[in-house]
Amino acid sequence: MAEIEPGQDPQGVEDPRLSALDERLREAQHRETLTKGQKGADAERGYSQGNRVISALIGSLVGSALIGWLIDHWFGTGPWGLIVLLFLGIAVAFRQIIRISGERPE
């Protein structure tokens, strides 16, 4: 039978202090995981919603302004196509923003 060298734990002998320490470490890691996980998910969801709002606003305005300008250019209607479609784009953007903000949290 081999002798137990310094620094090695003998097999079969469990120190109650080490068991308690392991349990406290597991609990602390679990609490930290829950804390970081919840904050990370909320922050990520907020960034995602913010990006969706910005893209809806910019996309609707730029898209409608471009289409209005093209209609004015092709048909010679002056600024009226641009103005009408720009207001339509604003309405669509606000509708999308209201829809995005009304979503329930997951």
mmCIF file of N, CA, C and O in Angstrom:
data_model
loop_
_atom_site.group_PDB
_atom_site.id
_atom_site.type_symbol
_atom_site.label_atom_id
_atom_site.label_comp_id
_atom_site.label_asym_id
_atom_site.label_seq_id
_atom_site.Cartn_x
_atom_site.Cartn_y
_atom_site.Cartn_z
ATOM 1 N N MET A 1 0.840 -1.154 0.000
ATOM 2 C CA MET A 1 0.000 0.000 0.000
ATOM 3 C C MET A 1 0.900 1.237 0.000
ATOM 4 O O MET A 1 1.877 1.309 0.716
ATOM 5 N N ALA A 2 0.553 2.213 -0.818
ATOM 6 C CA ALA A 2 1.360 3.413 -0.932
ATOM 7 C C ALA A 2 1.066 4.347 0.224
ATOM 8 O O ALA A 2 -0.053 4.435 0.702
ATOM 9 N N GLU A 3 2.092 5.017 0.643
ATOM 10 C CA GLU A 3 1.908 5.980 1.719
ATOM 11 C C GLU A 3 1.287 7.257 1.164
ATOM 12 O O GLU A 3 1.448 7.589 -0.002
ATOM 13 N N ILE A 4 0.596 7.982 2.010
ATOM 14 C CA ILE A 4 -0.021 9.248 1.610
ATOM 15 C C ILE A 4 1.061 10.316 1.645
ATOM 16 O O ILE A 4 1.688 10.536 2.682
ATOM 17 N N GLU A 5 1.266 10.942 0.504
ATOM 18 C CA GLU A 5 2.271 11.988 0.421
ATOM 19 C C GLU A 5 1.671 13.305 0.883
ATOM 20 O O GLU A 5 0.459 13.495 0.844
ATOM 21 N N PRO A 6 2.513 14.235 1.292
ATOM 22 C CA PRO A 6 1.999 15.527 1.732
ATOM 23 C C PRO A 6 1.265 16.231 0.586
ATOM 24 O O PRO A 6 1.690 16.196 -0.566
ATOM 25 N N GLY A 7 0.144 16.849 0.900
ATOM 26 C CA GLY A 7 -0.616 17.582 -0.098
ATOM 27 C C GLY A 7 -1.682 16.755 -0.778
ATOM 28 O O GLY A 7 -2.468 17.264 -1.554
ATOM 29 N N GLN A 8 -1.730 15.444 -0.498
ATOM 30 C CA GLN A 8 -2.743 14.596 -1.103
ATOM 31 C C GLN A 8 -3.823 14.301 -0.079
ATOM 32 O O GLN A 8 -3.543 14.087 1.104
ATOM 33 N N ASP A 9 -5.062 14.270 -0.560
ATOM 34 C CA ASP A 9 -6.173 13.906 0.310
ATOM 35 C C ASP A 9 -6.297 12.396 0.347
ATOM 36 O O ASP A 9 -6.253 11.738 -0.691
ATOM 37 N N PRO A 10 -6.442 11.850 1.500
ATOM 38 C CA PRO A 10 -6.651 10.403 1.558
ATOM 39 C C PRO A 10 -8.024 10.061 1.006
ATOM 40 O O PRO A 10 -8.982 10.791 1.210
ATOM 41 N N GLN A 11 -8.102 8.978 0.275
ATOM 42 C CA GLN A 11 -9.379 8.585 -0.311
ATOM 43 C C GLN A 11 -10.285 8.018 0.768
ATOM 44 O O GLN A 11 -9.842 7.290 1.654
ATOM 45 N N GLY A 12 -11.551 8.344 0.652
ATOM 46 C CA GLY A 12 -12.523 7.827 1.588
ATOM 47 C C GLY A 12 -12.710 8.701 2.820
ATOM 48 O O GLY A 12 -13.653 8.513 3.566
ATOM 49 N N VAL A 13 -11.826 9.648 3.056
ATOM 50 C CA VAL A 13 -11.963 10.522 4.211
ATOM 51 C C VAL A 13 -12.445 11.869 3.704
ATOM 52 O O VAL A 13 -11.809 12.492 2.856
ATOM 53 N N GLU A 14 -13.595 12.308 4.214
ATOM 54 C CA GLU A 14 -14.163 13.574 3.764
ATOM 55 C C GLU A 14 -14.160 14.562 4.922
ATOM 56 O O GLU A 14 -14.642 14.262 6.013
ATOM 57 N N ASP A 15 -13.608 15.707 4.668
ATOM 58 C CA ASP A 15 -13.545 16.752 5.679
ATOM 59 C C ASP A 15 -14.853 17.553 5.644
ATOM 60 O O ASP A 15 -15.235 18.076 4.596
ATOM 61 N N PRO A 16 -15.556 17.686 6.748
ATOM 62 C CA PRO A 16 -16.828 18.417 6.751
ATOM 63 C C PRO A 16 -16.643 19.903 6.433
ATOM 64 O O PRO A 16 -17.530 20.526 5.857
ATOM 65 N N ARG A 17 -15.498 20.452 6.759
ATOM 66 C CA ARG A 17 -15.255 21.860 6.425
ATOM 67 C C ARG A 17 -15.176 22.055 4.924
ATOM 68 O O ARG A 17 -15.692 23.030 4.379
ATOM 69 N N LEU A 18 -14.523 21.117 4.225
ATOM 70 C CA LEU A 18 -14.430 21.210 2.761
ATOM 71 C C LEU A 18 -15.793 21.019 2.110
ATOM 72 O O LEU A 18 -16.127 21.679 1.128
ATOM 73 N N SER A 19 -16.598 20.123 2.649
ATOM 74 C CA SER A 19 -17.947 19.913 2.109
ATOM 75 C C SER A 19 -18.792 21.172 2.255
ATOM 76 O O SER A 19 -19.510 21.567 1.336
ATOM 77 N N ALA A 20 -18.708 21.813 3.408
ATOM 78 C CA ALA A 20 -19.463 23.043 3.637
ATOM 79 C C ALA A 20 -18.968 24.154 2.716
ATOM 80 O O ALA A 20 -19.767 24.936 2.172
ATOM 81 N N LEU A 21 -17.664 24.214 2.517
ATOM 82 C CA LEU A 21 -17.100 25.225 1.619
ATOM 83 C C LEU A 21 -17.567 24.986 0.182
ATOM 84 O O LEU A 21 -17.941 25.932 -0.519
ATOM 85 N N ASP A 22 -17.549 23.724 -0.254
ATOM 86 C CA ASP A 22 -18.029 23.409 -1.598
ATOM 87 C C ASP A 22 -19.494 23.804 -1.773
ATOM 88 O O ASP A 22 -19.880 24.353 -2.811
ATOM 89 N N GLU A 23 -20.296 23.543 -0.783
ATOM 90 C CA GLU A 23 -21.724 23.880 -0.851
ATOM 91 C C GLU A 23 -21.920 25.394 -0.922
ATOM 92 O O GLU A 23 -22.713 25.893 -1.722
ATOM 93 N N ARG A 24 -21.179 26.136 -0.109
ATOM 94 C CA ARG A 24 -21.281 27.597 -0.149
ATOM 95 C C ARG A 24 -20.809 28.147 -1.490
ATOM 96 O O ARG A 24 -21.399 29.092 -2.024
ATOM 97 N N LEU A 25 -19.757 27.565 -2.065
ATOM 98 C CA LEU A 25 -19.279 28.010 -3.383
ATOM 99 C C LEU A 25 -20.321 27.740 -4.457
ATOM 100 O O LEU A 25 -20.557 28.580 -5.323
ATOM 101 N N ARG A 26 -20.952 26.576 -4.421
ATOM 102 C CA ARG A 26 -22.005 26.260 -5.401
ATOM 103 C C ARG A 26 -23.170 27.233 -5.284
ATOM 104 O O ARG A 26 -23.697 27.703 -6.291
ATOM 105 N N GLU A 27 -23.572 27.548 -4.056
ATOM 106 C CA GLU A 27 -24.663 28.504 -3.858
ATOM 107 C C GLU A 27 -24.294 29.888 -4.372
ATOM 108 O O GLU A 27 -25.098 30.563 -5.025
ATOM 109 N N ALA A 28 -23.077 30.326 -4.100
ATOM 110 C CA ALA A 28 -22.628 31.647 -4.558
ATOM 111 C C ALA A 28 -22.563 31.697 -6.084
ATOM 112 O O ALA A 28 -22.973 32.682 -6.702
ATOM 113 N N GLN A 29 -22.065 30.635 -6.701
ATOM 114 C CA GLN A 29 -22.013 30.597 -8.164
ATOM 115 C C GLN A 29 -23.412 30.586 -8.764
ATOM 116 O O GLN A 29 -23.666 31.220 -9.783
ATOM 117 N N HIS A 30 -24.323 29.882 -8.129
ATOM 118 C CA HIS A 30 -25.707 29.839 -8.613
ATOM 119 C C HIS A 30 -26.349 31.222 -8.521
ATOM 120 O O HIS A 30 -27.000 31.679 -9.468
ATOM 121 N N ARG A 31 -26.159 31.911 -7.392
ATOM 122 C CA ARG A 31 -26.705 33.264 -7.244
ATOM 123 C C ARG A 31 -26.094 34.215 -8.268
ATOM 124 O O ARG A 31 -26.793 35.039 -8.864
ATOM 125 N N GLU A 32 -24.791 34.098 -8.491
ATOM 126 C CA GLU A 32 -24.133 34.969 -9.468
ATOM 127 C C GLU A 32 -24.634 34.696 -10.881
ATOM 128 O O GLU A 32 -24.855 35.620 -11.658
ATOM 129 N N THR A 33 -24.835 33.433 -11.213
ATOM 130 C CA THR A 33 -25.355 33.075 -12.533
ATOM 131 C C THR A 33 -26.747 33.646 -12.730
ATOM 132 O O THR A 33 -27.058 34.196 -13.786
ATOM 133 N N LEU A 34 -27.600 33.533 -11.708
ATOM 134 C CA LEU A 34 -28.948 34.086 -11.810
ATOM 135 C C LEU A 34 -28.921 35.603 -11.957
ATOM 136 O O LEU A 34 -29.638 36.170 -12.781
ATOM 137 N N THR A 35 -28.078 36.244 -11.173
ATOM 138 C CA THR A 35 -27.995 37.695 -11.231
ATOM 139 C C THR A 35 -27.491 38.162 -12.586
ATOM 140 O O THR A 35 -28.083 39.038 -13.208
ATOM 141 N N LYS A 36 -26.422 37.583 -13.059
ATOM 142 C CA LYS A 36 -25.863 37.996 -14.355
ATOM 143 C C LYS A 36 -26.770 37.596 -15.493
ATOM 144 O O LYS A 36 -26.916 38.328 -16.460
ATOM 145 N N GLY A 37 -27.387 36.447 -15.398
ATOM 146 C CA GLY A 37 -28.256 35.978 -16.465
ATOM 147 C C GLY A 37 -29.471 36.862 -16.644
ATOM 148 O O GLY A 37 -29.847 37.209 -17.752
ATOM 149 N N GLN A 38 -30.094 37.291 -15.543
ATOM 150 C CA GLN A 38 -31.277 38.123 -15.644
ATOM 151 C C GLN A 38 -30.931 39.508 -16.152
ATOM 152 O O GLN A 38 -31.602 40.039 -17.015
ATOM 153 N N LYS A 39 -29.866 40.092 -15.649
ATOM 154 C CA LYS A 39 -29.484 41.421 -16.102
ATOM 155 C C LYS A 39 -29.046 41.393 -17.559
ATOM 156 O O LYS A 39 -29.364 42.284 -18.321
ATOM 157 N N GLY A 40 -28.324 40.366 -17.948
ATOM 158 C CA GLY A 40 -27.852 40.264 -19.323
ATOM 159 C C GLY A 40 -28.993 40.119 -20.305
ATOM 160 O O GLY A 40 -29.000 40.725 -21.359
ATOM 161 N N ALA A 41 -29.994 39.317 -19.955
ATOM 162 C CA ALA A 41 -31.122 39.104 -20.857
ATOM 163 C C ALA A 41 -31.949 40.378 -20.998
ATOM 164 O O ALA A 41 -32.393 40.725 -22.086
ATOM 165 N N ASP A 42 -32.173 41.108 -19.870
ATOM 166 C CA ASP A 42 -32.943 42.342 -19.942
ATOM 167 C C ASP A 42 -32.214 43.396 -20.763
ATOM 168 O O ASP A 42 -32.821 44.096 -21.566
ATOM 169 N N ALA A 43 -30.925 43.521 -20.547
ATOM 170 C CA ALA A 43 -30.154 44.508 -21.295
ATOM 171 C C ALA A 43 -30.124 44.162 -22.775
ATOM 172 O O ALA A 43 -30.273 45.035 -23.634
ATOM 173 N N GLU A 44 -29.953 42.879 -23.072
ATOM 174 C CA GLU A 44 -29.927 42.459 -24.469
ATOM 175 C C GLU A 44 -31.271 42.704 -25.135
ATOM 176 O O GLU A 44 -31.337 43.138 -26.277
ATOM 177 N N ARG A 45 -32.339 42.444 -24.420
ATOM 178 C CA ARG A 45 -33.667 42.668 -24.974
ATOM 179 C C ARG A 45 -33.900 44.162 -25.210
ATOM 180 O O ARG A 45 -34.495 44.567 -26.190
ATOM 181 N N GLY A 46 -33.411 45.008 -24.296
ATOM 182 C CA GLY A 46 -33.544 46.453 -24.460
ATOM 183 C C GLY A 46 -32.783 46.959 -25.675
ATOM 184 O O GLY A 46 -33.297 47.788 -26.432
ATOM 185 N N TYR A 47 -31.571 46.454 -25.860
ATOM 186 C CA TYR A 47 -30.803 46.843 -27.043
ATOM 187 C C TYR A 47 -31.503 46.392 -28.315
ATOM 188 O O TYR A 47 -31.537 47.118 -29.307
ATOM 189 N N SER A 48 -32.049 45.202 -28.283
ATOM 190 C CA SER A 48 -32.741 44.671 -29.453
ATOM 191 C C SER A 48 -33.955 45.533 -29.795
ATOM 192 O O SER A 48 -34.182 45.868 -30.957
ATOM 193 N N GLN A 49 -34.736 45.890 -28.785
ATOM 194 C CA GLN A 49 -35.904 46.736 -29.034
ATOM 195 C C GLN A 49 -35.483 48.114 -29.519
ATOM 196 O O GLN A 49 -36.110 48.675 -30.418
ATOM 197 N N GLY A 50 -34.446 48.658 -28.940
ATOM 198 C CA GLY A 50 -33.965 49.965 -29.385
ATOM 199 C C GLY A 50 -33.513 49.944 -30.834
ATOM 200 O O GLY A 50 -33.815 50.864 -31.608
ATOM 201 N N ASN A 51 -32.815 48.893 -31.219
ATOM 202 C CA ASN A 51 -32.381 48.775 -32.607
ATOM 203 C C ASN A 51 -33.569 48.625 -33.549
ATOM 204 O O ASN A 51 -33.563 49.170 -34.654
ATOM 205 N N ARG A 52 -34.580 47.887 -33.125
ATOM 206 C CA ARG A 52 -35.769 47.734 -33.961
ATOM 207 C C ARG A 52 -36.505 49.060 -34.134
ATOM 208 O O ARG A 52 -36.992 49.374 -35.216
ATOM 209 N N VAL A 53 -36.590 49.859 -33.062
ATOM 210 C CA VAL A 53 -37.263 51.159 -33.143
ATOM 211 C C VAL A 53 -36.503 52.090 -34.077
ATOM 212 O O VAL A 53 -37.099 52.740 -34.944
ATOM 213 N N ILE A 54 -35.192 52.154 -33.919
ATOM 214 C CA ILE A 54 -34.387 53.032 -34.782
ATOM 215 C C ILE A 54 -34.486 52.603 -36.245
ATOM 216 O O ILE A 54 -34.641 53.438 -37.134
ATOM 217 N N SER A 55 -34.392 51.300 -36.496
ATOM 218 C CA SER A 55 -34.465 50.845 -37.888
ATOM 219 C C SER A 55 -35.840 51.084 -38.478
ATOM 220 O O SER A 55 -35.960 51.413 -39.664
ATOM 221 N N ALA A 56 -36.908 50.949 -37.686
ATOM 222 C CA ALA A 56 -38.256 51.230 -38.190
ATOM 223 C C ALA A 56 -38.395 52.710 -38.525
ATOM 224 O O ALA A 56 -38.950 53.074 -39.578
ATOM 225 N N LEU A 57 -37.891 53.557 -37.650
ATOM 226 C CA LEU A 57 -38.001 55.000 -37.882
ATOM 227 C C LEU A 57 -37.201 55.433 -39.102
ATOM 228 O O LEU A 57 -37.721 56.096 -40.010
ATOM 229 N N ILE A 58 -35.947 55.054 -39.140
ATOM 230 C CA ILE A 58 -35.088 55.470 -40.251
ATOM 231 C C ILE A 58 -35.527 54.816 -41.559
ATOM 232 O O ILE A 58 -35.617 55.483 -42.596
ATOM 233 N N GLY A 59 -35.816 53.535 -41.515
ATOM 234 C CA GLY A 59 -36.209 52.830 -42.736
ATOM 235 C C GLY A 59 -37.492 53.374 -43.340
ATOM 236 O O GLY A 59 -37.595 53.560 -44.563
ATOM 237 N N SER A 60 -38.484 53.627 -42.509
ATOM 238 C CA SER A 60 -39.754 54.146 -43.022
ATOM 239 C C SER A 60 -39.586 55.540 -43.609
ATOM 240 O O SER A 60 -40.114 55.838 -44.687
ATOM 241 N N LEU A 61 -38.853 56.384 -42.913
ATOM 242 C CA LEU A 61 -38.679 57.757 -43.400
ATOM 243 C C LEU A 61 -37.841 57.809 -44.678
ATOM 244 O O LEU A 61 -38.211 58.491 -45.647
ATOM 245 N N VAL A 62 -36.736 57.101 -44.692
ATOM 246 C CA VAL A 62 -35.864 57.131 -45.864
ATOM 247 C C VAL A 62 -36.548 56.462 -47.058
ATOM 248 O O VAL A 62 -36.520 56.985 -48.177
ATOM 249 N N GLY A 63 -37.182 55.335 -46.807
ATOM 250 C CA GLY A 63 -37.862 54.627 -47.895
ATOM 251 C C GLY A 63 -38.993 55.435 -48.495
ATOM 252 O O GLY A 63 -39.132 55.540 -49.724
ATOM 253 N N SER A 64 -39.830 56.026 -47.646
ATOM 254 C CA SER A 64 -40.950 56.805 -48.169
ATOM 255 C C SER A 64 -40.465 58.082 -48.857
ATOM 256 O O SER A 64 -41.018 58.495 -49.876
ATOM 257 N N ALA A 65 -39.427 58.710 -48.325
ATOM 258 C CA ALA A 65 -38.887 59.921 -48.965
ATOM 259 C C ALA A 65 -38.293 59.583 -50.334
ATOM 260 O O ALA A 65 -38.481 60.336 -51.306
ATOM 261 N N LEU A 66 -37.607 58.468 -50.437
ATOM 262 C CA LEU A 66 -37.031 58.064 -51.718
ATOM 263 C C LEU A 66 -38.120 57.761 -52.748
ATOM 264 O O LEU A 66 -38.032 58.208 -53.896
ATOM 265 N N ILE A 67 -39.136 57.038 -52.334
ATOM 266 C CA ILE A 67 -40.235 56.727 -53.262
ATOM 267 C C ILE A 67 -40.971 57.999 -53.665
ATOM 268 O O ILE A 67 -41.316 58.186 -54.839
ATOM 269 N N GLY A 68 -41.200 58.907 -52.709
ATOM 270 C CA GLY A 68 -41.855 60.179 -53.035
ATOM 271 C C GLY A 68 -41.032 61.014 -53.998
ATOM 272 O O GLY A 68 -41.573 61.618 -54.936
ATOM 273 N N TRP A 69 -39.729 61.065 -53.779
ATOM 274 C CA TRP A 69 -38.864 61.822 -54.683
ATOM 275 C C TRP A 69 -38.878 61.215 -56.079
ATOM 276 O O TRP A 69 -38.904 61.946 -57.083
ATOM 277 N N LEU A 70 -38.845 59.872 -56.171
ATOM 278 C CA LEU A 70 -38.892 59.221 -57.477
ATOM 279 C C LEU A 70 -40.209 59.495 -58.198
ATOM 280 O O LEU A 70 -40.222 59.725 -59.416
ATOM 281 N N ILE A 71 -41.313 59.475 -57.483
ATOM 282 C CA ILE A 71 -42.613 59.780 -58.091
ATOM 283 C C ILE A 71 -42.615 61.216 -58.602
ATOM 284 O O ILE A 71 -43.079 61.496 -59.717
ATOM 285 N N ASP A 72 -42.099 62.146 -57.798
ATOM 286 C CA ASP A 72 -42.011 63.539 -58.240
ATOM 287 C C ASP A 72 -41.118 63.673 -59.465
ATOM 288 O O ASP A 72 -41.429 64.428 -60.403
ATOM 289 N N HIS A 73 -40.026 62.966 -59.486
ATOM 290 C CA HIS A 73 -39.082 63.049 -60.599
ATOM 291 C C HIS A 73 -39.680 62.469 -61.888
ATOM 292 O O HIS A 73 -39.522 63.055 -62.955
ATOM 293 N N TRP A 74 -40.356 61.333 -61.781
ATOM 294 C CA TRP A 74 -40.902 60.689 -62.972
ATOM 295 C C TRP A 74 -42.153 61.396 -63.515
ATOM 296 O O TRP A 74 -42.322 61.532 -64.711
ATOM 297 N N PHE A 75 -43.017 61.832 -62.621
ATOM 298 C CA PHE A 75 -44.290 62.409 -63.076
ATOM 299 C C PHE A 75 -44.320 63.921 -63.032
ATOM 300 O O PHE A 75 -45.303 64.524 -63.466
ATOM 301 N N GLY A 76 -43.295 64.561 -62.518
ATOM 302 C CA GLY A 76 -43.211 66.022 -62.475
ATOM 303 C C GLY A 76 -44.283 66.639 -61.590
ATOM 304 O O GLY A 76 -44.828 67.691 -61.931
ATOM 305 N N THR A 77 -44.585 66.025 -60.464
ATOM 306 C CA THR A 77 -45.659 66.515 -59.593
ATOM 307 C C THR A 77 -45.161 67.512 -58.557
ATOM 308 O O THR A 77 -45.920 67.927 -57.690
ATOM 309 N N GLY A 78 -43.910 67.921 -58.651
ATOM 310 C CA GLY A 78 -43.396 68.900 -57.691
ATOM 311 C C GLY A 78 -43.124 68.230 -56.353
ATOM 312 O O GLY A 78 -42.893 67.033 -56.280
ATOM 313 N N PRO A 79 -43.214 68.953 -55.288
ATOM 314 C CA PRO A 79 -42.865 68.347 -53.994
ATOM 315 C C PRO A 79 -44.012 67.537 -53.376
ATOM 316 O O PRO A 79 -43.866 67.009 -52.285
ATOM 317 N N TRP A 80 -45.156 67.436 -54.068
ATOM 318 C CA TRP A 80 -46.326 66.834 -53.426
ATOM 319 C C TRP A 80 -46.169 65.330 -53.188
ATOM 320 O O TRP A 80 -46.598 64.822 -52.152
ATOM 321 N N GLY A 81 -45.579 64.627 -54.096
ATOM 322 C CA GLY A 81 -45.366 63.190 -53.878
ATOM 323 C C GLY A 81 -44.439 62.947 -52.696
ATOM 324 O O GLY A 81 -44.678 62.057 -51.867
ATOM 325 N N LEU A 82 -43.393 63.750 -52.625
ATOM 326 C CA LEU A 82 -42.453 63.622 -51.512
ATOM 327 C C LEU A 82 -43.128 63.941 -50.183
ATOM 328 O O LEU A 82 -42.979 63.209 -49.209
ATOM 329 N N ILE A 83 -43.902 65.025 -50.152
ATOM 330 C CA ILE A 83 -44.558 65.436 -48.908
ATOM 331 C C ILE A 83 -45.578 64.396 -48.457
ATOM 332 O O ILE A 83 -45.608 64.006 -47.283
ATOM 333 N N VAL A 84 -46.416 63.927 -49.383
ATOM 334 C CA VAL A 84 -47.452 62.960 -49.022
ATOM 335 C C VAL A 84 -46.828 61.654 -48.544
ATOM 336 O O VAL A 84 -47.223 61.103 -47.506
ATOM 337 N N LEU A 85 -45.862 61.149 -49.270
ATOM 338 C CA LEU A 85 -45.259 59.884 -48.871
ATOM 339 C C LEU A 85 -44.384 60.026 -47.618
ATOM 340 O O LEU A 85 -44.244 59.062 -46.856
ATOM 341 N N LEU A 86 -43.823 61.195 -47.384
ATOM 342 C CA LEU A 86 -43.069 61.403 -46.153
ATOM 343 C C LEU A 86 -44.002 61.346 -44.937
ATOM 344 O O LEU A 86 -43.674 60.707 -43.925
ATOM 345 N N PHE A 87 -45.171 61.984 -45.029
ATOM 346 C CA PHE A 87 -46.129 61.884 -43.931
ATOM 347 C C PHE A 87 -46.656 60.463 -43.771
ATOM 348 O O PHE A 87 -46.874 59.992 -42.651
ATOM 349 N N LEU A 88 -46.837 59.779 -44.874
ATOM 350 C CA LEU A 88 -47.246 58.376 -44.800
ATOM 351 C C LEU A 88 -46.152 57.539 -44.131
ATOM 352 O O LEU A 88 -46.439 56.664 -43.306
ATOM 353 N N GLY A 89 -44.902 57.804 -44.447
ATOM 354 C CA GLY A 89 -43.786 57.105 -43.810
ATOM 355 C C GLY A 89 -43.701 57.378 -42.320
ATOM 356 O O GLY A 89 -43.389 56.483 -41.532
ATOM 357 N N ILE A 90 -43.990 58.619 -41.923
ATOM 358 C CA ILE A 90 -44.007 58.952 -40.501
ATOM 359 C C ILE A 90 -45.102 58.171 -39.789
ATOM 360 O O ILE A 90 -44.893 57.624 -38.693
ATOM 361 N N ALA A 91 -46.279 58.088 -40.399
ATOM 362 C CA ALA A 91 -47.385 57.343 -39.797
ATOM 363 C C ALA A 91 -47.037 55.859 -39.662
ATOM 364 O O ALA A 91 -47.310 55.238 -38.624
ATOM 365 N N VAL A 92 -46.431 55.300 -40.695
ATOM 366 C CA VAL A 92 -46.035 53.889 -40.641
ATOM 367 C C VAL A 92 -44.969 53.668 -39.558
ATOM 368 O O VAL A 92 -45.024 52.684 -38.812
ATOM 369 N N ALA A 93 -44.019 54.583 -39.463
ATOM 370 C CA ALA A 93 -42.961 54.452 -38.451
ATOM 371 C C ALA A 93 -43.545 54.496 -37.043
ATOM 372 O O ALA A 93 -43.195 53.664 -36.189
ATOM 373 N N PHE A 94 -44.446 55.434 -36.771
ATOM 374 C CA PHE A 94 -45.047 55.507 -35.446
ATOM 375 C C PHE A 94 -45.903 54.278 -35.146
ATOM 376 O O PHE A 94 -45.929 53.791 -34.018
ATOM 377 N N ARG A 95 -46.586 53.761 -36.153
ATOM 378 C CA ARG A 95 -47.382 52.539 -35.956
ATOM 379 C C ARG A 95 -46.464 51.376 -35.585
ATOM 380 O O ARG A 95 -46.768 50.598 -34.676
ATOM 381 N N GLN A 96 -45.336 51.249 -36.260
ATOM 382 C CA GLN A 96 -44.399 50.174 -35.936
ATOM 383 C C GLN A 96 -43.784 50.358 -34.549
ATOM 384 O O GLN A 96 -43.605 49.387 -33.806
ATOM 385 N N ILE A 97 -43.476 51.583 -34.186
ATOM 386 C CA ILE A 97 -42.886 51.849 -32.872
ATOM 387 C C ILE A 97 -43.885 51.518 -31.766
ATOM 388 O O ILE A 97 -43.527 50.916 -30.747
ATOM 389 N N ILE A 98 -45.142 51.877 -31.955
ATOM 390 C CA ILE A 98 -46.167 51.548 -30.966
ATOM 391 C C ILE A 98 -46.334 50.043 -30.863
ATOM 392 O O ILE A 98 -46.470 49.488 -29.763
ATOM 393 N N ARG A 99 -46.300 49.347 -31.978
ATOM 394 C CA ARG A 99 -46.423 47.892 -31.962
ATOM 395 C C ARG A 99 -45.225 47.261 -31.247
ATOM 396 O O ARG A 99 -45.382 46.330 -30.449
ATOM 397 N N ILE A 100 -44.022 47.744 -31.506
ATOM 398 C CA ILE A 100 -42.822 47.194 -30.861
ATOM 399 C C ILE A 100 -42.854 47.458 -29.354
ATOM 400 O O ILE A 100 -42.528 46.588 -28.543
ATOM 401 N N SER A 101 -43.266 48.651 -28.947
ATOM 402 C CA SER A 101 -43.276 48.971 -27.519
ATOM 403 C C SER A 101 -44.381 48.253 -26.765
ATOM 404 O O SER A 101 -44.311 48.112 -25.543
ATOM 405 N N GLY A 102 -45.388 47.774 -27.462
ATOM 406 C CA GLY A 102 -46.482 47.067 -26.808
ATOM 407 C C GLY A 102 -46.235 45.574 -26.636
ATOM 408 O O GLY A 102 -47.090 44.875 -26.095
ATOM 409 N N GLU A 103 -45.082 45.074 -27.068
ATOM 410 C CA GLU A 103 -44.797 43.646 -26.934
ATOM 411 C C GLU A 103 -44.565 43.292 -25.477
ATOM 412 O O GLU A 103 -43.972 44.048 -24.725
ATOM 413 N N ARG A 104 -45.023 42.111 -25.114
ATOM 414 C CA ARG A 104 -44.856 41.637 -23.722
ATOM 415 C C ARG A 104 -43.436 41.120 -23.529
ATOM 416 O O ARG A 104 -42.863 40.532 -24.428
ATOM 417 N N PRO A 105 -42.901 41.302 -22.330
ATOM 418 C CA PRO A 105 -41.573 40.741 -22.049
ATOM 419 C C PRO A 105 -41.607 39.211 -22.064
ATOM 420 O O PRO A 105 -42.609 38.618 -21.703
ATOM 421 N N GLU A 106 -40.507 38.611 -22.468
ATOM 422 C CA GLU A 106 -40.449 37.152 -22.560
ATOM 423 C C GLU A 106 -40.096 36.531 -21.244
ATOM 424 O O GLU A 106 -39.508 37.079 -20.398
#
